[in-house]
């Protein structure tokens, strides 16, 4: 099966396949080809180049992309798409002046979602979640990480992870699964943190490993949630089951969590709305990538990740949606890219790099996703006719996507 896309106004993110991420000043460079073609064979990118070198073949499908931009699908490396119900009342509570902490203290927040999820069947959780997944696919996401963390019980966490596995089996999008049992302490363990961590390590992890339900392990490393020492226990336990760490950290406070994550070879540290000079130094010369979640900052009115500080230090940065019921009820990566440009002062080139090649790195799939490279997955976005790709963040409220291609097939 061959698909040939011709007369592309501009083909974005064209790279050799040996680049796994871009950092610092490199992020301002987005390699492109004008008046280009790309040839897809089955589910892979076979070839690409300028139209004067376009092969004369009888492809099964030929798509004329005159006036349109083609780029690799978004790689969203941090989501909580699988959940039950929603938390719209908390949205109104915040408008009326309650803080994130105040809402959590009166039984809202993560514990509210956990209560709903544990009352909901696995089938219903799946049915609710697949609608969200279908929506993000239509918005151009071609790879997504999905976390558990709204169960906080053995059965609840397993229900979530099984729903994630079923989504991965039934949809063409690439899905990576993260076990986030350490999202919050259940009420019954509020004064017995070590007891809950024992439950995660001794009972949840063996079952998850037995069913092969997770690729990564996560924890909410934050004041009032999981301490540095508690998170280190969880990261160490995850390693024994081959689970790489991807950690929530520095959302509200900086408590030396990033240094601990780097020490334990975390793949990513996510949120970083608060970043100290010490944090920056810890990330230098490490394999750990920072992941910013700008639509979370937008929705709950907290500071934005200091992108310029991170990039000026020569570090890589990825962008992700944080799609979840409480603080970011949207997985629209087009809005994420736009918000990064508008509020974090990232250039369109930097933001697209952060949401494609660096997003792929943050979910350990940059060998197969995140750029237009021969041999990578044929996951592409074809836009409507545009003046330039700068319109993607500029027209932040418009749907500029005409077609989505996943595994070489036109989905929308």
PDB file of C-alpha atoms in Angstrom, residues 254-356:
ATOM      1  CA  UNK A 254      10.696  23.190  44.514  1.00  0.00           C
ATOM      2  CA  UNK A 255      11.895  20.639  47.090  1.00  0.00           C
ATOM      3  CA  UNK A 256      14.956  19.151  45.338  1.00  0.00           C
ATOM      4  CA  UNK A 257      12.758  16.669  43.501  1.00  0.00           C
ATOM      5  CA  UNK A 258      14.369  17.189  40.099  1.00  0.00           C
ATOM      6  CA  UNK A 259      17.797  16.287  41.453  1.00  0.00           C
ATOM      7  CA  UNK A 260      16.358  13.038  42.835  1.00  0.00           C
ATOM      8  CA  UNK A 261      14.664  12.227  39.515  1.00  0.00           C
ATOM      9  CA  UNK A 262      17.892  12.735  37.580  1.00  0.00           C
ATOM     10  CA  UNK A 263      19.731  10.537  40.087  1.00  0.00           C
ATOM     11  CA  UNK A 264      17.241   7.750  39.342  1.00  0.00           C
ATOM     12  CA  UNK A 265      17.506   8.172  35.553  1.00  0.00           C
ATOM     13  CA  UNK A 266      13.974   9.465  35.078  1.00  0.00           C
ATOM     14  CA  UNK A 267      13.058   9.807  31.419  1.00  0.00           C
ATOM     15  CA  UNK A 268      11.148  13.023  32.093  1.00  0.00           C
ATOM     16  CA  UNK A 269      10.269  15.513  34.794  1.00  0.00           C
ATOM     17  CA  UNK A 270       6.853  17.036  34.125  1.00  0.00           C
ATOM     18  CA  UNK A 271       5.223  20.343  35.115  1.00  0.00           C
ATOM     19  CA  UNK A 272       8.179  22.495  36.314  1.00  0.00           C
ATOM     20  CA  UNK A 273       6.091  25.614  36.765  1.00  0.00           C
ATOM     21  CA  UNK A 274       8.647  26.427  39.469  1.00  0.00           C
ATOM     22  CA  UNK A 275      12.295  26.023  38.435  1.00  0.00           C
ATOM     23  CA  UNK A 276      15.369  26.976  40.467  1.00  0.00           C
ATOM     24  CA  UNK A 277      18.959  27.415  39.314  1.00  0.00           C
ATOM     25  CA  UNK A 278      19.770  24.236  41.223  1.00  0.00           C
ATOM     26  CA  UNK A 279      17.117  22.373  39.206  1.00  0.00           C
ATOM     27  CA  UNK A 280      18.652  23.625  35.960  1.00  0.00           C
ATOM     28  CA  UNK A 281      22.098  22.433  37.034  1.00  0.00           C
ATOM     29  CA  UNK A 282      20.695  19.016  37.949  1.00  0.00           C
ATOM     30  CA  UNK A 283      19.224  18.598  34.461  1.00  0.00           C
ATOM     31  CA  UNK A 284      22.425  19.531  32.631  1.00  0.00           C
ATOM     32  CA  UNK A 285      24.348  16.570  31.200  1.00  0.00           C
ATOM     33  CA  UNK A 286      21.481  14.216  32.055  1.00  0.00           C
ATOM     34  CA  UNK A 287      19.179  12.147  29.852  1.00  0.00           C
ATOM     35  CA  UNK A 288      16.115  13.525  31.655  1.00  0.00           C
ATOM     36  CA  UNK A 289      13.907  15.884  29.643  1.00  0.00           C
ATOM     37  CA  UNK A 290      11.726  18.640  31.073  1.00  0.00           C
ATOM     38  CA  UNK A 291       8.068  18.526  29.994  1.00  0.00           C
ATOM     39  CA  UNK A 292       5.917  21.670  30.192  1.00  0.00           C
ATOM     40  CA  UNK A 293       2.111  21.547  30.440  1.00  0.00           C
ATOM     41  CA  UNK A 294       0.978  25.069  29.476  1.00  0.00           C
ATOM     42  CA  UNK A 295      -2.749  24.377  29.201  1.00  0.00           C
ATOM     43  CA  UNK A 296      -2.723  23.307  32.870  1.00  0.00           C
ATOM     44  CA  UNK A 297      -1.239  26.687  33.811  1.00  0.00           C
ATOM     45  CA  UNK A 298      -3.868  28.349  31.626  1.00  0.00           C
ATOM     46  CA  UNK A 299      -6.784  26.470  33.170  1.00  0.00           C
ATOM     47  CA  UNK A 300      -5.944  26.823  36.874  1.00  0.00           C
ATOM     48  CA  UNK A 301      -4.096  30.154  36.648  1.00  0.00           C
ATOM     49  CA  UNK A 302      -0.714  29.083  37.975  1.00  0.00           C
ATOM     50  CA  UNK A 303       2.692  30.210  36.610  1.00  0.00           C
ATOM     51  CA  UNK A 304       3.869  28.890  33.257  1.00  0.00           C
ATOM     52  CA  UNK A 305       6.987  26.750  32.982  1.00  0.00           C
ATOM     53  CA  UNK A 306       9.904  29.161  32.370  1.00  0.00           C
ATOM     54  CA  UNK A 307      10.723  27.922  28.876  1.00  0.00           C
ATOM     55  CA  UNK A 308      13.272  30.629  28.109  1.00  0.00           C
ATOM     56  CA  UNK A 309      15.244  29.836  31.265  1.00  0.00           C
ATOM     57  CA  UNK A 310      15.307  26.141  30.346  1.00  0.00           C
ATOM     58  CA  UNK A 311      16.254  26.717  26.691  1.00  0.00           C
ATOM     59  CA  UNK A 312      18.855  29.382  27.491  1.00  0.00           C
ATOM     60  CA  UNK A 313      20.552  26.805  29.714  1.00  0.00           C
ATOM     61  CA  UNK A 314      20.944  24.578  26.644  1.00  0.00           C
ATOM     62  CA  UNK A 315      18.371  22.035  27.824  1.00  0.00           C
ATOM     63  CA  UNK A 316      15.683  20.211  25.827  1.00  0.00           C
ATOM     64  CA  UNK A 317      11.996  20.880  26.482  1.00  0.00           C
ATOM     65  CA  UNK A 318       8.889  18.938  25.491  1.00  0.00           C
ATOM     66  CA  UNK A 319       5.258  20.053  25.487  1.00  0.00           C
ATOM     67  CA  UNK A 320       2.302  17.897  26.530  1.00  0.00           C
ATOM     68  CA  UNK A 321      -1.391  18.434  27.236  1.00  0.00           C
ATOM     69  CA  UNK A 322      -1.872  17.008  30.770  1.00  0.00           C
ATOM     70  CA  UNK A 323      -5.430  16.078  29.659  1.00  0.00           C
ATOM     71  CA  UNK A 324      -7.245  15.326  32.944  1.00  0.00           C
ATOM     72  CA  UNK A 325     -10.637  16.012  34.568  1.00  0.00           C
ATOM     73  CA  UNK A 326      -9.484  18.488  37.190  1.00  0.00           C
ATOM     74  CA  UNK A 327      -6.808  20.824  35.892  1.00  0.00           C
ATOM     75  CA  UNK A 328      -6.727  20.386  32.093  1.00  0.00           C
ATOM     76  CA  UNK A 329      -9.914  18.968  30.567  1.00  0.00           C
ATOM     77  CA  UNK A 330      -8.500  19.185  27.028  1.00  0.00           C
ATOM     78  CA  UNK A 331      -6.012  17.178  25.005  1.00  0.00           C
ATOM     79  CA  UNK A 332      -5.822  19.655  22.122  1.00  0.00           C
ATOM     80  CA  UNK A 333      -2.118  19.829  21.290  1.00  0.00           C
ATOM     81  CA  UNK A 334      -2.717  22.625  18.789  1.00  0.00           C
ATOM     82  CA  UNK A 335      -3.827  24.777  21.722  1.00  0.00           C
ATOM     83  CA  UNK A 336      -0.825  23.573  23.752  1.00  0.00           C
ATOM     84  CA  UNK A 337       1.554  24.710  20.998  1.00  0.00           C
ATOM     85  CA  UNK A 338      -0.246  28.042  20.688  1.00  0.00           C
ATOM     86  CA  UNK A 339      -0.233  28.637  24.448  1.00  0.00           C
ATOM     87  CA  UNK A 340       3.492  27.863  24.616  1.00  0.00           C
ATOM     88  CA  UNK A 341       4.096  30.554  22.008  1.00  0.00           C
ATOM     89  CA  UNK A 342       1.701  33.114  23.511  1.00  0.00           C
ATOM     90  CA  UNK A 343       2.387  32.654  27.222  1.00  0.00           C
ATOM     91  CA  UNK A 344       5.818  31.002  27.418  1.00  0.00           C
ATOM     92  CA  UNK A 345       7.395  33.058  24.606  1.00  0.00           C
ATOM     93  CA  UNK A 346       8.495  30.027  22.644  1.00  0.00           C
ATOM     94  CA  UNK A 347       8.869  30.537  18.916  1.00  0.00           C
ATOM     95  CA  UNK A 348       6.656  28.425  16.630  1.00  0.00           C
ATOM     96  CA  UNK A 349       9.765  26.453  15.644  1.00  0.00           C
ATOM     97  CA  UNK A 350      10.610  25.719  19.280  1.00  0.00           C
ATOM     98  CA  UNK A 351       7.040  24.796  20.159  1.00  0.00           C
ATOM     99  CA  UNK A 352       6.644  22.412  17.202  1.00  0.00           C
ATOM    100  CA  UNK A 353       9.968  20.751  18.040  1.00  0.00           C
ATOM    101  CA  UNK A 354       8.790  20.425  21.650  1.00  0.00           C
ATOM    102  CA  UNK A 355       5.482  18.822  20.615  1.00  0.00           C
ATOM    103  CA  UNK A 356       6.918  16.407  18.039  1.00  0.00           C
TER     104      UNK A 356
END
